[in-house]
mmCIF file of C-alpha atoms in Angstrom:
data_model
loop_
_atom_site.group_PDB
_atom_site.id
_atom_site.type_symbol
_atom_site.label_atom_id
_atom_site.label_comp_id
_atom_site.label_asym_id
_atom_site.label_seq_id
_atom_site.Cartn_x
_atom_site.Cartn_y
_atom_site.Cartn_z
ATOM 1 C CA UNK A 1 -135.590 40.456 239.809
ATOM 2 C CA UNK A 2 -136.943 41.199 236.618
ATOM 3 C CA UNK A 3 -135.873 44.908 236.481
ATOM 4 C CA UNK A 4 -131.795 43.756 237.348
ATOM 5 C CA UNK A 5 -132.047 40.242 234.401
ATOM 6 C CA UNK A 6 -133.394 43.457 231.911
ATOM 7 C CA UNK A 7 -130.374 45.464 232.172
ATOM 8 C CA UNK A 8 -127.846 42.441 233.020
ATOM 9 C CA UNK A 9 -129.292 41.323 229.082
ATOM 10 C CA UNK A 10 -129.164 45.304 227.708
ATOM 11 C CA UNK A 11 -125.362 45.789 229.325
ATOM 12 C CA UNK A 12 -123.954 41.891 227.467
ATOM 13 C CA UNK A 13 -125.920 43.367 223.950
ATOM 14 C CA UNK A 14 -124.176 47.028 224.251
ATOM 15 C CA UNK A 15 -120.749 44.833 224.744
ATOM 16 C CA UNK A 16 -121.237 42.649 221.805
ATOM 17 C CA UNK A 17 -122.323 46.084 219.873
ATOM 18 C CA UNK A 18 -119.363 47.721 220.639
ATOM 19 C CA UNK A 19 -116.696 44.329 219.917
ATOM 20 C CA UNK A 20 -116.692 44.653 215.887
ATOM 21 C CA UNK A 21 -115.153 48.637 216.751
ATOM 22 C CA UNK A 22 -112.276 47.212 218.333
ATOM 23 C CA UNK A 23 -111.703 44.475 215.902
ATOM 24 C CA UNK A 24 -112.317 47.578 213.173
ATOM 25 C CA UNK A 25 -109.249 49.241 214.866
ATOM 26 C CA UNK A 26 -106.715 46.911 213.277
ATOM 27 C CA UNK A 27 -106.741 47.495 209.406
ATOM 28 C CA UNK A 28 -106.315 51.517 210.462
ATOM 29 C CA UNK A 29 -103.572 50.272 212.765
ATOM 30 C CA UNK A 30 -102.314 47.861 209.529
ATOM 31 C CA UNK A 31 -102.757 50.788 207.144
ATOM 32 C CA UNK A 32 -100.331 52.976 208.714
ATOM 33 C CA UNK A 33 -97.474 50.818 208.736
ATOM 34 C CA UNK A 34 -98.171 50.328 205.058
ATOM 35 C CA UNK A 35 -95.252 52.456 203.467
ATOM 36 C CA UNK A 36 -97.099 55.223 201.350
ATOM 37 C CA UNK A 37 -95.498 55.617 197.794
ATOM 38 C CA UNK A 38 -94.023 58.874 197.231
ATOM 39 C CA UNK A 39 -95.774 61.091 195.006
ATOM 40 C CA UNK A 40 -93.909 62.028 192.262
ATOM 41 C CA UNK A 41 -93.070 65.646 191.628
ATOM 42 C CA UNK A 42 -94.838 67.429 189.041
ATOM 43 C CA UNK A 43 -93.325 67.843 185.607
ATOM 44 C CA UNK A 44 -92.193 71.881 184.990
ATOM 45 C CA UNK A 45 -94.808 73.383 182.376
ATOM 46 C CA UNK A 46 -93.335 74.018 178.950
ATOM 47 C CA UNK A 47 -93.028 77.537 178.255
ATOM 48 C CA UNK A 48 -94.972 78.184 175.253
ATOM 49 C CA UNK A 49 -93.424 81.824 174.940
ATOM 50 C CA UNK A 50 -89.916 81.106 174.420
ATOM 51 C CA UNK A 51 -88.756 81.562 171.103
ATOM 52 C CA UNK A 52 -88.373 79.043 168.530
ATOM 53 C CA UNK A 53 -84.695 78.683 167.029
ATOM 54 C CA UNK A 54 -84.210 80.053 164.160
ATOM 55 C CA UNK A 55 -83.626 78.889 160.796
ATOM 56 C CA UNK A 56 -80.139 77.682 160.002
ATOM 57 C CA UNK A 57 -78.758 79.489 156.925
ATOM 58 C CA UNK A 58 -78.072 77.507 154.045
ATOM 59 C CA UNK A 59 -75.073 79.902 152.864
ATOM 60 C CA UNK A 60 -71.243 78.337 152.878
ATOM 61 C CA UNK A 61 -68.522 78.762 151.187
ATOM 62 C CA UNK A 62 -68.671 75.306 149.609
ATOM 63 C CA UNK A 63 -72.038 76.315 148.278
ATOM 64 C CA UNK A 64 -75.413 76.818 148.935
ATOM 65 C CA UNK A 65 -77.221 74.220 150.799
ATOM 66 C CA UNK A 66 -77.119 70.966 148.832
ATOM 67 C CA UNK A 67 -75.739 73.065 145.746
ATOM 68 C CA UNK A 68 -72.103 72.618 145.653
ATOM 69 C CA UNK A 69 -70.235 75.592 143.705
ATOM 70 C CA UNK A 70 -68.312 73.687 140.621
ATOM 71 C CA UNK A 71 -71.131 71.206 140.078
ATOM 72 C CA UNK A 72 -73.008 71.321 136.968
ATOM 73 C CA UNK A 73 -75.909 72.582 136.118
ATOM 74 C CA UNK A 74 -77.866 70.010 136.033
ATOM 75 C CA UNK A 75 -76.123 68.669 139.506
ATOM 76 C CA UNK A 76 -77.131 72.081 140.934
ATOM 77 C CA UNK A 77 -81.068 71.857 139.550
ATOM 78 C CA UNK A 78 -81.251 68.424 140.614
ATOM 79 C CA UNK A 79 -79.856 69.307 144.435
ATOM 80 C CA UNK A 80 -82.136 72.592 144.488
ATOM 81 C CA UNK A 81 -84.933 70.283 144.066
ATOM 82 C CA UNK A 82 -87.619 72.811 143.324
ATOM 83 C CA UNK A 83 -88.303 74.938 140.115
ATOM 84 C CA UNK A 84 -85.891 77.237 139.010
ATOM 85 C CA UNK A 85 -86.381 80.421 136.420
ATOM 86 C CA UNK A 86 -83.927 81.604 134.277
ATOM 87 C CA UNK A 87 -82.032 80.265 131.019
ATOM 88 C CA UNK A 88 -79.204 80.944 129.088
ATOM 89 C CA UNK A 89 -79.524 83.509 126.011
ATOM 90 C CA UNK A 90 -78.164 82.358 122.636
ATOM 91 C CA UNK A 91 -74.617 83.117 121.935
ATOM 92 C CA UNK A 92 -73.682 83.277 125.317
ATOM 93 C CA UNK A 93 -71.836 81.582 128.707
ATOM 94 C CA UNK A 94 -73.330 82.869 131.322
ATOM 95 C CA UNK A 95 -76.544 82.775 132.601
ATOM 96 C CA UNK A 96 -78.684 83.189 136.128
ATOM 97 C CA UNK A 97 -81.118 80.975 137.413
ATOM 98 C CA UNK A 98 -83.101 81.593 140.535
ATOM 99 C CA UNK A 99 -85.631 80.509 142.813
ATOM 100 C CA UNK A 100 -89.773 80.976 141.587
ATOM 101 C CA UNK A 101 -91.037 82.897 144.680
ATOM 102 C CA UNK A 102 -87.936 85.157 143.694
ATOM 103 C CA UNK A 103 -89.555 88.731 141.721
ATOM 104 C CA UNK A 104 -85.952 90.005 141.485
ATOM 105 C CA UNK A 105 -83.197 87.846 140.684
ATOM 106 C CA UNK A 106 -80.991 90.814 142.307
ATOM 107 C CA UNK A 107 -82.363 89.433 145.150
ATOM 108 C CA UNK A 108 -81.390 85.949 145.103
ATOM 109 C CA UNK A 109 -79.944 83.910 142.453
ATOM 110 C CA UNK A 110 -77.397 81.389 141.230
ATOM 111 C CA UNK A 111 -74.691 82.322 138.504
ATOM 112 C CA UNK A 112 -73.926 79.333 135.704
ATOM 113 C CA UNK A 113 -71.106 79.376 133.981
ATOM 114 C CA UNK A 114 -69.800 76.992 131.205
ATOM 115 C CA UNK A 115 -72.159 74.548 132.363
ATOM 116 C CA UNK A 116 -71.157 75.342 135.766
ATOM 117 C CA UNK A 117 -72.658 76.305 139.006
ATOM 118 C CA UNK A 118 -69.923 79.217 140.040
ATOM 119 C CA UNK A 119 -71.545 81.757 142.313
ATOM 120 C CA UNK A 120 -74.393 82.958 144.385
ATOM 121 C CA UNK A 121 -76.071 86.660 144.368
ATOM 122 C CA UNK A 122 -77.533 87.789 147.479
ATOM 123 C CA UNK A 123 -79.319 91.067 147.723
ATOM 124 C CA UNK A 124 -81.986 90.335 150.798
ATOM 125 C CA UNK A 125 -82.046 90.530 154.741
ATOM 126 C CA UNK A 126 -83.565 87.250 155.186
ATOM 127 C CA UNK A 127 -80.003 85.426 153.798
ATOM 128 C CA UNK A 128 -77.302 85.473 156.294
ATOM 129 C CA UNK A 129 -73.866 84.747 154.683
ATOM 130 C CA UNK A 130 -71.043 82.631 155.958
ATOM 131 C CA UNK A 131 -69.592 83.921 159.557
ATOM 132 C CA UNK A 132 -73.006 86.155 160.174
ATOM 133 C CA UNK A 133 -73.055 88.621 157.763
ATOM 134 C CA UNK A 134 -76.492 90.302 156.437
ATOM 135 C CA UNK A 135 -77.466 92.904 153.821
ATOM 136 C CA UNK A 136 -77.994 96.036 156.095
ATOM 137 C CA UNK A 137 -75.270 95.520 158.104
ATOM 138 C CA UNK A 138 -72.930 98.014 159.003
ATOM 139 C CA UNK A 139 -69.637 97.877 157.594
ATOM 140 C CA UNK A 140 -68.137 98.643 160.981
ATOM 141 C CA UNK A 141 -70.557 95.408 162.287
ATOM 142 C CA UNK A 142 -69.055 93.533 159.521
ATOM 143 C CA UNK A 143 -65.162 94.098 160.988
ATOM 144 C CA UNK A 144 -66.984 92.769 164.267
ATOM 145 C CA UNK A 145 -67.506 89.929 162.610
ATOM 146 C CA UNK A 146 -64.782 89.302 160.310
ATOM 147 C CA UNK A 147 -62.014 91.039 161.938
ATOM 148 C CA UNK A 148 -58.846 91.850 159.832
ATOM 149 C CA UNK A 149 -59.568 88.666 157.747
ATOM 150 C CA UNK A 150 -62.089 91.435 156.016
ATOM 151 C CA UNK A 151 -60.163 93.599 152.785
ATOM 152 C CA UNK A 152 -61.934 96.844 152.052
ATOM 153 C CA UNK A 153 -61.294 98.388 147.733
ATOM 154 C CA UNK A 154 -63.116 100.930 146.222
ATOM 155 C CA UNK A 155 -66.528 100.197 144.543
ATOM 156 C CA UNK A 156 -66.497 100.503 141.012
ATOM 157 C CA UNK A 157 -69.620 102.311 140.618
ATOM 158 C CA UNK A 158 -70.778 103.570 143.981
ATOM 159 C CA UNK A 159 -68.746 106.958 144.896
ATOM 160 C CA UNK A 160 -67.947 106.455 148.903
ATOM 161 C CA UNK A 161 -69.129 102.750 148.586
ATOM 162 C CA UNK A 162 -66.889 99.935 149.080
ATOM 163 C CA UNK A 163 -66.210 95.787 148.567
ATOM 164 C CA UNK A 164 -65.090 94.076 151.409
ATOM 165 C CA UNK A 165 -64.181 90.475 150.779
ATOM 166 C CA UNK A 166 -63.025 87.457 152.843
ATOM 167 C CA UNK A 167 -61.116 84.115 151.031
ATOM 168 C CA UNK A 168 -62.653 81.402 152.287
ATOM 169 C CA UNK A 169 -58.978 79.819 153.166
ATOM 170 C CA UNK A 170 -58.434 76.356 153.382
ATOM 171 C CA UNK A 171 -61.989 75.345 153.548
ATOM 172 C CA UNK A 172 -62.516 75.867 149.479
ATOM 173 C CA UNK A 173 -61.177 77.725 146.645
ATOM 174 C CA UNK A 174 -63.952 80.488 147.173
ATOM 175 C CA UNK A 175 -64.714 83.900 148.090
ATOM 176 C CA UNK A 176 -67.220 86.028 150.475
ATOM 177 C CA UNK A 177 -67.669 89.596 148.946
ATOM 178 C CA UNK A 178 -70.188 92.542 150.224
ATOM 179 C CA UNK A 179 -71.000 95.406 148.695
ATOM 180 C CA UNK A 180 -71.931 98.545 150.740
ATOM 181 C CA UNK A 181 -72.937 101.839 149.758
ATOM 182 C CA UNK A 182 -71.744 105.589 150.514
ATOM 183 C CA UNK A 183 -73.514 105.379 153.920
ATOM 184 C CA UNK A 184 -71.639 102.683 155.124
ATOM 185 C CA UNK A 185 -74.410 99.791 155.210
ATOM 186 C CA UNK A 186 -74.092 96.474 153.224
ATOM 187 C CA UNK A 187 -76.387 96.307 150.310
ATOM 188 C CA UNK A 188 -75.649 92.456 148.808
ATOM 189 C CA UNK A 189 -73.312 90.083 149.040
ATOM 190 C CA UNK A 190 -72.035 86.904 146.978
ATOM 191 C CA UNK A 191 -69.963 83.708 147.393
ATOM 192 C CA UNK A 192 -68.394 81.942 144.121
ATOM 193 C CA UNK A 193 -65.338 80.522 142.850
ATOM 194 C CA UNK A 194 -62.428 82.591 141.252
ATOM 195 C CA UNK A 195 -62.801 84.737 138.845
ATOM 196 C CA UNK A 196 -66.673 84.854 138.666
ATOM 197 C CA UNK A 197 -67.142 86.134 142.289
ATOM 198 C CA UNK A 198 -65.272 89.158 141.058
ATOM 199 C CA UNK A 199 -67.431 89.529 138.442
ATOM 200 C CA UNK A 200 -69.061 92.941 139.162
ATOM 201 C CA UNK A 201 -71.589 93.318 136.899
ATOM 202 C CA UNK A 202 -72.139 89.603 137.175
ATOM 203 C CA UNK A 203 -73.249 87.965 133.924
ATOM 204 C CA UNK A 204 -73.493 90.987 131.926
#
């Protein structure tokens, strides 16, 4: 009798072993009912190698930047904001005054006149002018650009070189002309009010 109680008691403790499995079963069964939140999809890497926008150009006809052709001069110093070179010389009208990082003021520079702002000189590649010209453009890029709007005379002083100058319309009272040489490219440009923009050697 002994041999049969031994594994009567062995078979009732391997049941109540095995009971907690089944009641274990029910929080897997629970779990996947549970809706699972959908994982959201990943966010697209930025692509560091695209190229930045470029600078907007500060050229208009109406002016440059906050410097409004037929302001004054001290209208057009205070809306430069920075330090500005030049001064008039005594006995005379008409003066220059451009930027400090400037070397040349051929290259970039404002023309005062009677106490008035009146034109701007621009004799560099990194300026772009009003519509998309550039100095080292070719003329026939420029008629690209401009289309018949553009008028073509002589140049005073370059043999084969040319002005070709656009009116600014109805937008202002001002003028767009570029200068290229015998070969055809642009070598500077300017935007002022009548008559200074026709001005050809400028202040002198």
């Amino acid at each position: 009798m002994l041999p049969i109680v031994m594994v009567a008691a062995l078979l009732s403790a391997c049941q109540r072993e095995e009971a907690p499995a089944a009641a274990d079963a029910d929080p897997l069964t629970t779990a996947a009912s549970t809706p699972v939140a959908e994982t959201p999809a990943p966010v697209p890497a930025v692509d560091d190698t695209a190229a930045p926008a470029g600078p907007v150009s500060q050229a208009s006809f109406l002016g440059y930047g906050d410097m409004k052709l037929g302001s004054t001069v001290e209208e057009a110093r205070a809306a430069w904001g920075g330090e500005l070179n030049g001064a008039p010389m005594e006995g005379t009208t008409c003066h220059y005054l451009w930027p400090k990082w400037i070397s040349r003021p051929a290259d970039f520079a404002f023309m005062m006149e009677e106490g008035k702002f009146v034109r701007y000189d621009v004799g560099i590649d990194k300026e772009t002018a009003p519509g998309g010209g550039k100095v080292g453009m070719s003329v026939e890029e420029l008629q690209k650009l401009y289309g018949g709007a553009l008028k073509g005379t002589p140049h005073k002083y370059v043999q084969g070189g040319q002005y070709l100058s656009i009116d600014a319309g109805d937008v202002a009272p001002t003028k767009l002309i570029f200068e290229a040489d015998a070969a055809g490219k642009v070598t500077s440009w300017r935007v002022g009010l009548s008559p200074q923009v026709e001005y050809v050697e400028g202040c002198s």
